[in-house]
mmCIF file of C-alpha atoms in Angstrom:
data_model
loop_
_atom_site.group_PDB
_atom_site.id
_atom_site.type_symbol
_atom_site.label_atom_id
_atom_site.label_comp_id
_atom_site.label_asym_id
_atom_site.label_seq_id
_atom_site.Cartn_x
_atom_site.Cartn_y
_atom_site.Cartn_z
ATOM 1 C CA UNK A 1 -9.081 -11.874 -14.037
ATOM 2 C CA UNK A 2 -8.118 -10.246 -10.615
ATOM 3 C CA UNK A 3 -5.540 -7.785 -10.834
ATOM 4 C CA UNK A 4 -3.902 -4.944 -8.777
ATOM 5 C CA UNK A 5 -2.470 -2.368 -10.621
ATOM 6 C CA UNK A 6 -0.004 -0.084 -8.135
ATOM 7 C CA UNK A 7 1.218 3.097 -9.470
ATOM 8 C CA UNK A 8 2.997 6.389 -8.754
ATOM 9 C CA UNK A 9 6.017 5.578 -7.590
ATOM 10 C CA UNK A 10 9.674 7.467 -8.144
ATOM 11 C CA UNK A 11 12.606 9.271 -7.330
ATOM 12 C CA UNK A 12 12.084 12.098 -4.627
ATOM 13 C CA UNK A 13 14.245 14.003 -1.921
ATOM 14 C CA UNK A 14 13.890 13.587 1.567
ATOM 15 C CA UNK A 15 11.032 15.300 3.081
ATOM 16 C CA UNK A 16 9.278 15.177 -0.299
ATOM 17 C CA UNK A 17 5.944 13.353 -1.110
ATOM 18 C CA UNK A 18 4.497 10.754 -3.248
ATOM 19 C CA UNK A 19 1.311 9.126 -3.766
ATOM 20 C CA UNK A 20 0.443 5.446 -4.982
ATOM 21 C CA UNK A 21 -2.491 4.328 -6.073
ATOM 22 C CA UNK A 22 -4.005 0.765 -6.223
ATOM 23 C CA UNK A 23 -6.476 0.120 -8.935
ATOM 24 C CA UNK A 24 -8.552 -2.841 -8.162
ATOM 25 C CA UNK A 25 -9.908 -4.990 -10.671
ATOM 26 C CA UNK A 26 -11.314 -8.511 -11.314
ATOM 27 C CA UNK A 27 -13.649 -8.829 -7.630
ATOM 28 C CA UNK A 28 -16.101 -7.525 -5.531
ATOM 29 C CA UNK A 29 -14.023 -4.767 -4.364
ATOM 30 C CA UNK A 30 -16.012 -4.043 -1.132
ATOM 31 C CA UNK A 31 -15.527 -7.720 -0.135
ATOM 32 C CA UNK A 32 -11.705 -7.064 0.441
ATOM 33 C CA UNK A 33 -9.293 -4.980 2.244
ATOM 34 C CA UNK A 34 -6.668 -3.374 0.686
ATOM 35 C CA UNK A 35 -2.986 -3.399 1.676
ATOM 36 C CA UNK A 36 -0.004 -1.445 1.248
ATOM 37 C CA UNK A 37 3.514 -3.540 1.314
ATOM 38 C CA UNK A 38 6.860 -2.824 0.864
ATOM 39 C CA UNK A 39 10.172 -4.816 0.164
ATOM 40 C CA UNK A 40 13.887 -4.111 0.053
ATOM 41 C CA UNK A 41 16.471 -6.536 -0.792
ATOM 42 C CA UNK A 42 17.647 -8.946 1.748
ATOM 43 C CA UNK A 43 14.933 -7.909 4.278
ATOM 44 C CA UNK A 44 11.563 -9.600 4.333
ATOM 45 C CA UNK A 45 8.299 -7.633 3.179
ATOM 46 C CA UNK A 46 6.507 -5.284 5.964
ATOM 47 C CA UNK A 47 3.007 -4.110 5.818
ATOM 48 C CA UNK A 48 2.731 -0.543 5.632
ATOM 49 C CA UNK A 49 -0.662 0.356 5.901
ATOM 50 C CA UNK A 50 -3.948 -1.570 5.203
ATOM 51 C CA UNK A 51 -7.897 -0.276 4.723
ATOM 52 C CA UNK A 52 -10.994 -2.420 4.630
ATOM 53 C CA UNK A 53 -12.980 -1.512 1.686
ATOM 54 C CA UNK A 54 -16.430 -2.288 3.253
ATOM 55 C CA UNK A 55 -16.222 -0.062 6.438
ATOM 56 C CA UNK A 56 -12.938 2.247 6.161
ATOM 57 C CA UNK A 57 -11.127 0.310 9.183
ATOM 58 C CA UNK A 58 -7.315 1.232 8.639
ATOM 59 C CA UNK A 59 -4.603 0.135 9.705
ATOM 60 C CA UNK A 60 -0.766 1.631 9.702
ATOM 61 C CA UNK A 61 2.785 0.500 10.471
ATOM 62 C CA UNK A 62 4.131 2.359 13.946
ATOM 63 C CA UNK A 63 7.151 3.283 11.080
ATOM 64 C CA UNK A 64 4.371 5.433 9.209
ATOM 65 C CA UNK A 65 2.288 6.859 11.515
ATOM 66 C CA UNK A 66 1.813 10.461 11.056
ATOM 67 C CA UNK A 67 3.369 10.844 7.548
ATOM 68 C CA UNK A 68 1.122 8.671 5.842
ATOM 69 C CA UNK A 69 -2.702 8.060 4.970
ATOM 70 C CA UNK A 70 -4.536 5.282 2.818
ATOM 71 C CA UNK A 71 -7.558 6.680 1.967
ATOM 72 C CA UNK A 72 -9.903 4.751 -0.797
ATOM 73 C CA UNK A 73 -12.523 5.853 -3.345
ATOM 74 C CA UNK A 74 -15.015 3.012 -3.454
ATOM 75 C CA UNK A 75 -16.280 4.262 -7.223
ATOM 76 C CA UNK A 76 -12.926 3.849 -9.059
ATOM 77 C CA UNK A 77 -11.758 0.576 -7.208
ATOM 78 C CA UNK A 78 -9.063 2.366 -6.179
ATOM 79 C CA UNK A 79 -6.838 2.781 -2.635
ATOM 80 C CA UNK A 80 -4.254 5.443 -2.250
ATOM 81 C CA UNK A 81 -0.915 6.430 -0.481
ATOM 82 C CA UNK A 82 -0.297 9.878 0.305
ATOM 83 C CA UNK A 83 3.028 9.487 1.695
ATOM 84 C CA UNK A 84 4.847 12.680 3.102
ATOM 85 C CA UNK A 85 8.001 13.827 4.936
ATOM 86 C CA UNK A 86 9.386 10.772 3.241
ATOM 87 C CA UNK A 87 12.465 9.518 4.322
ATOM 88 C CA UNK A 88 15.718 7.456 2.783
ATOM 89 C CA UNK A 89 15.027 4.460 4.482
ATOM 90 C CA UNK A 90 11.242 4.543 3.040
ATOM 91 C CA UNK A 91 12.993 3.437 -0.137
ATOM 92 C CA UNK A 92 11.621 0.041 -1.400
ATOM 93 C CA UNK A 93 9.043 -1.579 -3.925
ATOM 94 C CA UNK A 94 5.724 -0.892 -2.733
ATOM 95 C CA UNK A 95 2.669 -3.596 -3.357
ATOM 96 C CA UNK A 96 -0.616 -3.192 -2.722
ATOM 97 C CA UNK A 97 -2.740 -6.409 -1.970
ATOM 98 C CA UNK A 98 -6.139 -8.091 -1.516
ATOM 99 C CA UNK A 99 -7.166 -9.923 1.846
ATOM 100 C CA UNK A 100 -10.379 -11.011 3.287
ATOM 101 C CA UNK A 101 -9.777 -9.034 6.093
ATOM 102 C CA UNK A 102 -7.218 -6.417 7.896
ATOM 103 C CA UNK A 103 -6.025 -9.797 9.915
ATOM 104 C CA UNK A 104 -5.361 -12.061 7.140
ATOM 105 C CA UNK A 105 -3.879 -8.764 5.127
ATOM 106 C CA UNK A 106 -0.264 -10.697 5.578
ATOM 107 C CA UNK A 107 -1.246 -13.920 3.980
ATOM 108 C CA UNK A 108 -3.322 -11.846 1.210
ATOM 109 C CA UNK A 109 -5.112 -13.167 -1.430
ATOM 110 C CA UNK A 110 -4.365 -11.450 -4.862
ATOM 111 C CA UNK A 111 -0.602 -9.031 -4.783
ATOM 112 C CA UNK A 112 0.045 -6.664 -7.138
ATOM 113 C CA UNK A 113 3.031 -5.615 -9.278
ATOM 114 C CA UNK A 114 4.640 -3.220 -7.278
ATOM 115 C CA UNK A 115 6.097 0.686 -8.081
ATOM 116 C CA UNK A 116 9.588 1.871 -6.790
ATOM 117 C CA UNK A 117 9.759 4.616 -4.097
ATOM 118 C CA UNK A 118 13.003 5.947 -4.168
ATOM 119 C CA UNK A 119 13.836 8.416 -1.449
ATOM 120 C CA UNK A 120 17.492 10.141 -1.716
ATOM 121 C CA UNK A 121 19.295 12.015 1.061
#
């Protein structure tokens, strides 16, 4: 069975830092990028930052740029989220996701269940 197992989500201060992880499991994880979402009530999901498995293309939200890195280790099946200098209106449910490719990373494949990043102010 495929399945996408995000973790490491909570409750941190502004400025603070967090990191997810995606475990992978289920497929040929080097046939797949890897995609980090995130959702807040009333507002439709927004892709935060996205890595191709097979040859480490990335890519990252303008909203993100700076503060946080995906980064991958292709042994464990696993894609991470360092996320720093967080900020209050980072707060959402973040999902990690399976695509074919970085451009079809929207319409993705196989979602996970999601962690909650809360940032307070």
């Amino acid at each position: 069975e495929v399945q996408l197992q995000a973790s490491g989500g909570g409750l941190v201060q502004a400025g603070g830092s967090l990191r997810l992880s995606c475990a992978a499991s289920g497929f040929t994880f080097d046939d797949f990028a890897i995609g980090w979402f995130r959702r807040v009530p009333g507002k439709e999901r927004e892709g935060v930052s996205y890595v191709s498995v097979s040859d480490g293309s990335t890519y990252y939200a303008d909203f993100v740029k700076g503060r946080f890195t995906i980064s991958k280790d292709n042994a464990k099946n696993t894609v991470y989220l360092q996320m720093n200098s967080l900020k209050p209106e980072d707060t959402a449910v973040y999902y990690c996701a399976a695509a074919s490719s970085l451009a079809t990373m929207y319409d993705a494949d196989f979602w996970g269940q999601g962690t909650m990043v809360t940032v307070s102010s």
